[in-house]
Short mmCIF file of C-alpha atoms in Angstrom, two decimals:
data_model
loop_
_atom_site.label_atom_id
_atom_site.label_comp_id
_atom_site.label_asym_id
_atom_site.label_seq_id
_atom_site.Cartn_x
_atom_site.Cartn_y
_atom_site.Cartn_z
CA MET A 249 114.25 96.08 85.48
CA LYS A 250 113.09 94.63 88.77
CA PHE A 251 110.87 96.18 91.35
CA ALA A 252 112.83 98.17 93.91
CA ALA A 253 110.16 97.15 96.36
CA ALA A 254 112.19 97.44 99.56
CA ILE A 255 111.72 101.18 99.36
CA LEU A 256 108.07 100.64 100.30
CA LEU A 257 109.22 100.01 103.86
CA ILE A 258 109.51 103.80 104.05
CA LEU A 259 105.80 103.99 103.28
CA LEU A 260 105.03 101.72 106.20
CA ALA A 261 107.23 103.74 108.51
CA CYS A 262 105.38 106.95 107.59
CA SER A 263 101.92 105.45 107.30
CA SER A 264 100.52 106.95 110.52
CA ALA A 265 100.87 110.47 109.04
CA LEU A 266 99.17 109.75 105.72
CA SER A 267 95.77 110.97 104.55
CA PRO A 268 93.09 108.26 104.09
CA ASP A 269 93.33 108.26 100.28
CA VAL A 270 97.14 107.94 100.25
CA GLN A 271 97.03 105.34 103.02
CA ARG A 272 94.46 103.31 101.15
CA LEU A 273 96.52 103.34 97.95
CA CYS A 274 99.76 102.46 99.75
CA ASP A 275 98.04 99.65 101.63
CA ALA A 276 96.52 98.30 98.41
CA TYR A 277 99.90 98.29 96.69
CA TRP A 278 101.60 96.67 99.65
CA ASP A 279 98.97 93.95 99.95
CA TRP A 280 99.30 93.21 96.25
CA ARG A 281 103.08 93.06 96.49
CA MET A 282 102.85 90.58 99.36
CA SER A 283 100.56 88.26 97.46
CA ASP A 284 102.32 88.69 94.11
CA ARG A 285 105.85 88.22 95.49
CA PRO A 286 105.64 85.76 98.40
CA GLU A 287 109.42 85.44 98.54
CA PHE A 288 109.73 89.17 99.10
CA ALA A 289 106.97 88.89 101.70
CA THR A 290 109.14 86.41 103.58
CA PHE A 291 112.08 88.79 103.34
CA VAL A 292 110.14 91.62 105.03
CA GLY A 293 108.74 89.27 107.66
CA PHE A 294 105.19 88.89 106.36
CA ASN A 295 104.60 85.18 106.81
CA GLY A 296 101.16 84.81 105.27
CA TYR A 297 102.55 83.57 101.96
CA ASN A 298 105.43 81.41 103.18
CA ALA A 299 103.92 78.32 101.54
CA ASN A 300 104.27 79.86 98.08
CA LEU A 301 106.99 80.71 95.59
CA ASP A 302 107.03 83.63 93.15
CA ASP A 303 105.09 83.07 89.95
CA LEU A 304 107.67 83.53 87.18
CA SER A 305 105.43 82.77 84.24
CA LEU A 306 105.16 85.13 81.28
CA THR A 307 101.49 85.63 82.15
CA ALA A 308 102.44 86.73 85.66
CA TYR A 309 104.80 89.36 84.31
CA GLU A 310 102.10 90.62 81.95
CA ASN A 311 99.71 90.88 84.87
CA ARG A 312 102.31 92.83 86.87
CA LEU A 313 102.58 95.34 84.08
CA LYS A 314 98.80 95.73 83.93
CA LYS A 315 98.51 96.08 87.71
CA SER A 316 101.37 98.60 87.84
CA GLN A 317 99.65 100.73 85.19
CA GLU A 318 96.41 100.62 87.22
CA PHE A 319 98.26 101.88 90.29
CA LEU A 320 99.94 104.60 88.26
CA ASP A 321 96.59 105.76 86.93
CA GLU A 322 95.31 106.11 90.49
CA ILE A 323 98.47 107.94 91.53
CA LEU A 324 98.16 110.46 88.72
CA VAL A 325 94.57 111.23 89.72
CA LEU A 326 95.44 111.63 93.40
CA GLU A 327 98.75 113.44 93.05
CA PRO A 328 97.44 116.99 92.19
CA THR A 329 95.13 116.99 95.23
CA LEU A 330 97.82 116.51 97.88
CA VAL A 331 99.08 119.30 100.15
CA GLU A 332 100.68 117.53 103.12
CA THR A 333 104.43 116.85 102.77
CA SER A 334 104.14 113.27 104.05
CA ASP A 335 101.48 112.51 101.43
CA VAL A 336 103.47 114.08 98.62
CA VAL A 337 106.71 112.32 99.54
CA ASN A 338 105.16 108.87 100.02
CA LEU A 339 103.13 109.05 96.87
CA LEU A 340 106.22 110.17 94.96
CA ILE A 341 108.07 107.08 96.21
CA LEU A 342 105.21 104.85 95.15
CA LYS A 343 105.02 106.60 91.79
CA ASP A 344 108.71 106.05 91.17
CA GLU A 345 108.32 102.40 92.09
CA VAL A 346 105.62 101.63 89.55
CA GLU A 347 107.07 103.88 86.84
CA THR A 348 110.39 102.10 87.17
CA PHE A 349 108.76 98.75 86.48
CA ILE A 350 106.66 100.07 83.61
CA ALA A 351 109.67 101.78 81.98
CA GLY A 352 111.80 98.66 82.28
CA TYR A 353 109.21 96.12 81.16
CA PRO A 354 109.70 96.53 77.36
CA PHE A 355 113.31 95.35 77.70
CA MET A 356 112.11 92.09 79.32
CA ASN A 357 115.18 91.55 81.46
CA PHE A 358 113.15 88.96 83.35
CA LEU A 359 113.98 86.65 80.44
CA GLU A 360 117.44 86.39 81.99
CA PRO A 361 116.42 84.91 85.36
CA ILE A 362 119.66 83.04 86.03
CA SER A 363 123.29 83.98 86.47
CA TYR A 364 126.05 82.98 88.86
CA MET A 365 124.72 85.67 91.25
CA GLU A 366 120.96 84.94 91.07
CA GLY A 367 118.49 82.23 90.31
CA PRO A 368 117.04 79.40 92.43
CA GLN A 369 120.46 77.79 92.83
CA VAL A 370 121.53 80.94 94.71
CA ASP A 371 118.32 82.49 95.99
CA LEU A 372 116.94 79.49 97.87
CA GLU A 373 119.70 79.68 100.45
CA LYS A 374 118.85 83.32 101.09
CA LEU A 375 115.17 82.51 101.24
CA ILE A 376 115.80 79.96 103.96
CA SER A 377 117.81 82.52 105.95
CA TRP A 378 114.84 84.94 105.79
CA THR A 379 112.30 82.36 106.93
CA GLN A 380 111.20 82.14 110.54
CA PHE A 381 111.14 78.55 111.80
CA ASN A 382 109.39 78.53 115.17
CA ALA A 383 106.16 76.54 115.07
CA ALA A 384 105.34 73.33 113.26
CA SER A 385 103.21 75.40 110.90
CA ASP A 386 106.34 77.26 109.75
CA TYR A 387 107.90 73.97 108.72
CA GLU A 388 104.65 72.88 107.08
CA ASP A 389 104.72 76.04 104.97
CA TYR A 390 108.31 75.34 104.05
CA VAL A 391 107.57 71.81 102.86
CA ALA A 392 104.67 73.16 100.79
CA ARG A 393 106.89 75.90 99.37
CA ILE A 394 109.72 73.66 98.14
CA SER A 395 107.12 71.20 96.80
CA LYS A 396 106.33 73.88 94.22
CA LEU A 397 109.88 74.17 92.92
CA ASP A 398 109.07 71.95 89.96
CA VAL A 399 106.54 74.53 88.71
CA GLN A 400 108.86 77.49 89.28
CA ILE A 401 111.86 75.86 87.63
CA GLN A 402 109.74 74.93 84.63
CA GLN A 403 108.67 78.59 84.45
CA ILE A 404 112.36 79.56 84.53
CA ILE A 405 113.11 77.23 81.64
CA GLU A 406 110.24 78.80 79.70
CA LEU A 407 111.63 82.28 80.38
CA LEU A 408 115.07 81.19 79.20
CA SER A 409 113.56 79.71 76.05
CA GLU A 410 111.66 82.91 75.32
CA GLY A 411 114.90 84.81 75.86
CA VAL A 412 116.60 82.67 73.25
CA ALA A 413 113.76 83.31 70.78
CA ARG A 414 113.96 87.07 71.34
CA GLY A 415 117.75 87.30 71.53
CA ILE A 416 117.63 88.52 75.14
CA LEU A 417 120.57 86.56 76.47
CA PRO A 418 123.35 87.01 79.04
CA HIS A 419 127.04 86.93 78.21
CA GLN A 420 128.84 83.70 79.00
CA ILE A 421 130.70 85.39 81.88
CA SER A 422 127.39 85.73 83.75
CA MET A 423 126.72 81.98 83.38
CA ASN A 424 130.13 80.72 84.46
CA GLY A 425 129.74 78.34 87.36
CA VAL A 426 125.95 78.14 87.20
CA THR A 427 125.77 74.40 86.41
CA GLU A 428 128.19 73.73 89.25
CA GLN A 429 125.90 75.69 91.59
CA ILE A 430 122.95 73.63 90.37
CA ASP A 431 124.86 70.44 91.17
CA ALA A 432 124.47 71.22 94.88
CA PHE A 433 120.75 70.39 94.50
CA ILE A 434 121.25 67.20 92.51
CA VAL A 435 122.02 64.85 95.38
CA GLU A 436 121.63 61.18 96.22
CA ASP A 437 121.43 61.81 99.96
CA PRO A 438 118.74 64.44 100.62
CA GLU A 439 120.36 65.37 103.93
CA GLU A 440 123.31 66.78 101.95
CA CYS A 441 121.03 69.30 100.19
CA ILE A 442 120.93 72.77 101.77
CA LEU A 443 117.14 72.60 101.59
CA PHE A 444 117.42 70.02 104.35
CA SER A 445 120.66 70.78 106.18
CA HIS A 446 120.08 74.56 106.52
CA VAL A 447 116.62 73.98 107.97
CA PHE A 448 117.13 71.04 110.31
CA SER A 449 120.66 71.63 111.62
CA SER A 450 119.13 73.52 114.58
CA PRO A 451 115.40 72.73 114.60
CA SER A 452 112.96 74.65 116.75
CA GLU A 453 112.52 73.40 120.28
CA ASN A 454 108.79 73.87 119.82
CA LEU A 455 108.62 70.72 117.69
CA SER A 456 107.81 67.40 119.28
CA PRO A 457 110.06 64.47 118.36
CA GLN A 458 107.24 63.03 116.27
CA GLU A 459 106.68 66.29 114.42
CA LEU A 460 110.37 66.69 113.77
CA ASP A 461 110.74 63.18 112.38
CA ASP A 462 107.67 63.60 110.16
CA LEU A 463 108.85 66.96 108.80
CA LYS A 464 112.33 65.65 108.12
CA ASN A 465 111.01 62.63 106.23
CA ARG A 466 108.61 64.74 104.16
CA THR A 467 111.35 67.25 103.34
CA LYS A 468 113.66 64.48 102.22
CA ALA A 469 110.92 63.01 100.05
CA VAL A 470 110.29 66.37 98.37
CA ILE A 471 114.00 66.78 97.71
CA LEU A 472 114.29 63.39 96.04
CA GLU A 473 110.97 63.44 94.18
CA THR A 474 110.70 67.12 93.18
CA VAL A 475 113.87 69.12 93.75
CA VAL A 476 116.44 66.73 92.26
CA PRO A 477 114.48 66.04 89.03
CA SER A 478 113.68 69.75 88.60
CA PHE A 479 117.26 70.90 88.98
CA THR A 480 118.42 68.05 86.77
CA SER A 481 116.09 69.34 84.02
CA LEU A 482 117.33 72.89 84.55
CA LYS A 483 120.95 71.83 84.30
CA GLN A 484 120.27 69.77 81.17
CA TYR A 485 118.50 72.68 79.48
CA ILE A 486 121.29 75.17 80.30
CA SER A 487 123.99 72.71 79.28
CA THR A 488 122.46 71.50 75.99
CA GLN A 489 119.95 74.09 74.69
CA TYR A 490 120.58 77.49 76.22
CA SER A 491 122.88 79.96 74.53
CA THR A 492 124.61 83.21 75.45
CA ARG A 493 125.34 86.32 73.46
CA PRO A 494 128.82 86.70 71.96
CA ASP A 495 129.26 90.38 72.84
CA ILE A 496 129.45 91.64 76.39
CA ALA A 497 128.07 95.13 75.82
CA ILE A 498 124.47 95.82 76.82
CA SER A 499 124.10 97.76 73.60
CA THR A 500 124.25 94.46 71.68
CA LEU A 501 120.93 93.36 73.20
CA PRO A 502 117.71 94.07 71.28
CA ASN A 503 116.98 97.80 71.79
CA GLY A 504 120.17 97.80 73.82
CA THR A 505 121.00 101.46 73.39
CA GLU A 506 117.66 102.51 74.88
CA LEU A 507 118.12 99.90 77.61
CA TYR A 508 121.48 101.45 78.47
CA ARG A 509 119.76 104.85 78.76
CA GLN A 510 117.11 103.40 81.10
CA LEU A 511 119.77 101.79 83.24
CA ILE A 512 121.59 105.11 83.56
CA ILE A 513 118.35 106.75 84.70
CA PHE A 514 117.71 103.90 87.15
CA HIS A 515 121.20 103.96 88.71
CA THR A 516 121.99 107.67 88.60
CA GLY A 517 118.65 109.45 88.43
CA GLU A 518 119.99 111.43 85.44
CA ASP A 519 118.73 111.19 81.87
CA THR A 520 122.15 111.46 80.24
CA THR A 521 124.26 109.55 77.70
CA PRO A 522 126.64 106.63 78.17
CA ASP A 523 129.41 108.76 76.68
CA PHE A 524 128.85 111.45 79.31
CA ILE A 525 129.00 108.88 82.10
CA HIS A 526 132.17 107.46 80.54
CA GLN A 527 133.83 110.85 80.38
CA VAL A 528 132.90 111.54 84.01
CA GLY A 529 134.47 108.23 84.89
CA LEU A 530 137.68 109.04 83.03
CA SER A 531 137.97 112.44 84.69
CA GLU A 532 137.39 110.90 88.12
CA VAL A 533 140.02 108.25 87.47
CA GLU A 534 142.45 110.98 86.53
CA ARG A 535 141.59 113.04 89.64
CA ILE A 536 141.84 110.11 92.02
CA ASN A 537 145.02 108.85 90.42
CA GLY A 538 146.56 112.27 91.08
CA LEU A 539 145.67 112.00 94.76
CA MET A 540 147.13 108.48 94.87
CA GLN A 541 150.30 109.63 93.18
CA ALA A 542 150.73 112.36 95.79
CA ILE A 543 150.49 109.75 98.54
CA VAL A 544 153.13 107.61 96.81
CA TYR A 545 155.55 110.52 96.74
CA GLU A 546 154.66 111.43 100.30
CA LEU A 547 155.63 107.94 101.39
CA GLY A 548 159.04 108.42 99.75
CA TYR A 549 158.65 106.20 96.69
CA ASN A 550 159.82 107.45 93.29
CA MET A 551 157.40 105.41 91.17
CA THR A 552 153.99 105.67 89.57
CA SER A 553 150.87 104.86 91.51
CA GLN A 554 150.36 101.82 89.26
CA GLU A 555 153.87 100.57 90.08
CA PHE A 556 153.24 101.23 93.75
CA SER A 557 149.98 99.25 93.58
CA GLU A 558 151.75 96.29 91.98
CA MET A 559 154.46 96.42 94.64
CA ILE A 560 151.88 96.26 97.42
CA LYS A 561 149.92 93.55 95.64
CA ASN A 562 152.96 91.30 95.26
CA ASP A 563 154.61 91.99 98.64
CA PRO A 564 154.50 88.72 100.64
CA ALA A 565 154.10 90.80 103.80
CA ASN A 566 150.61 91.74 102.62
CA PHE A 567 149.39 88.14 102.33
CA TYR A 568 147.78 86.06 105.01
CA GLU A 569 148.70 82.45 105.67
CA THR A 570 145.11 81.26 106.05
CA GLY A 571 141.62 82.26 105.09
CA GLU A 572 140.80 82.51 108.80
CA GLU A 573 143.38 85.30 109.25
CA LEU A 574 141.90 87.16 106.30
CA MET A 575 138.39 86.91 107.71
CA ASP A 576 139.64 88.19 111.08
CA GLN A 577 141.08 91.26 109.40
CA PHE A 578 137.88 91.93 107.43
CA GLU A 579 135.90 91.68 110.67
CA ASN A 580 138.29 94.14 112.27
CA ILE A 581 137.80 96.61 109.41
CA VAL A 582 133.99 96.29 109.40
CA TYR A 583 133.44 96.32 113.16
CA ASN A 584 136.24 98.52 114.48
CA ILE A 585 136.86 100.94 111.63
CA VAL A 586 133.83 101.24 109.32
CA ILE A 587 130.95 101.03 111.76
CA PRO A 588 132.37 103.56 114.30
CA ALA A 589 132.96 106.00 111.40
CA LEU A 590 129.40 105.82 110.00
CA PRO A 591 127.99 108.60 112.27
CA LEU A 592 130.51 110.99 110.71
CA ALA A 593 128.76 110.63 107.35
CA PHE A 594 125.18 109.59 108.08
CA ASP A 595 122.46 110.78 110.44
CA ASN A 596 120.15 107.80 110.20
CA ILE A 597 121.96 104.48 110.47
CA PRO A 598 120.07 101.18 110.16
CA LYS A 599 120.16 98.99 113.25
CA THR A 600 120.38 95.78 111.24
CA ASN A 601 123.16 93.50 112.44
CA ILE A 602 126.12 92.96 110.11
CA THR A 603 128.05 89.72 109.84
CA VAL A 604 131.16 88.96 107.82
CA VAL A 605 131.09 85.55 106.19
CA GLU A 606 133.22 83.61 103.75
CA SER A 607 131.96 83.60 100.18
CA PRO A 608 130.26 80.26 99.50
CA SER A 609 131.76 79.97 96.02
CA PRO A 610 135.07 80.98 94.39
CA ASP A 611 133.06 81.87 91.27
CA GLN A 612 131.41 84.77 93.05
CA PRO A 613 132.88 88.31 93.31
CA VAL A 614 135.82 88.91 95.62
CA ALA A 615 133.54 90.82 98.00
CA PHE A 616 129.80 91.54 98.04
CA TYR A 617 126.94 91.97 100.46
CA GLN A 618 123.51 90.42 100.91
CA SER A 619 120.56 92.05 102.62
CA GLY A 620 119.18 90.16 105.56
CA SER A 621 115.56 90.01 106.67
CA TYR A 622 113.91 92.93 108.42
CA THR A 623 112.37 90.70 111.06
CA THR A 624 114.52 87.61 111.51
CA ASP A 625 117.97 87.35 113.03
CA SER A 626 119.48 87.28 109.56
CA GLY A 627 121.22 90.64 109.18
CA LEU A 628 123.26 92.19 106.42
CA ALA A 629 126.00 89.76 105.35
CA CYS A 630 129.31 91.02 103.94
CA SER A 631 130.83 88.13 102.01
CA THR A 632 134.44 87.89 100.87
CA SER A 633 136.41 85.27 99.01
CA THR A 634 139.34 83.57 100.70
CA LEU A 635 140.57 81.97 97.49
CA THR A 636 143.31 84.61 97.32
CA THR A 637 144.39 86.27 100.52
CA PRO A 638 146.06 89.67 100.12
CA ALA A 639 145.64 91.89 103.12
CA PRO A 640 142.69 94.27 102.69
CA SER A 641 143.53 97.94 102.67
CA THR A 642 142.20 100.10 105.49
#
């Protein structure tokens, strides 16, 4: 399991009300997280580590486990002494954070660092969108950061190899399209690589012409000398040496049944069984289907809800002629229907801007969202595929 570290922003928001001991512990954890995960630091707007990439070595993960246990030991000593609600709540959040990592570590899911939804071939574009490019030093940090991609990608290959040795492997479905995504970084013209185009399409006005030319040239050199060879090696390893598991069920992974239990706890907060979750799902499907069937009859159709769904899905009137028309309708739903309705269900609504963008790849889900940065202009992005264009339901 991964750190759910974004929750620590709550700690920062409440920090002024904390006792010295709790404040010290929260600050220590936060400072460690910034240095240990520089890419996350960029995401939350802490720019002190923008020249670095995450250390994905096995040793780094072992050190994270050790450090998390040290924090947990401190938490357990401090916890019984607290009386103020703000202290209790914030320490409980921190405790859940480190316990989640410790509980998930034995399953070593970090040995599956790549899929069509994550990995450097996907994450680098997001990392760029989180990065602030104002001064020349910001660009200097960026050049230094991507210069280290050869080390990180080699670490990824080592994680994949360890996963093969331990039988901790993804299903092939998760890897579909990955090599094609990697191809975007194997270029002859460095200006065609997103590591160049996404950074220099609208450069900062604070750069002098000489600085801009120098930074462009150095970035192109890094792409050709470091990025292209590294991604070529990654593609070759995945294509010729990496393997996937034949069965899709999580239970087929080593210790998969216990992993399934931990995932249920992580996602639901309940220590229950997969069968119970499945039965709840079946009962909910039956309940919702009954409500849908009532609507079908109310509309005057003498058919099942499944037949009604197929009719709607195949009705030419519900298709758009172009992807642009589909995107316009999604924007209408998000901006004019969903957002105005949020106060009816929530008291505290984030002020982060939301944009609707076309999915960059047909291999990705039909619709998904990506968190933006807390400090840059990059807000929450709702992405949708325009490969097929049925009208979205309101």
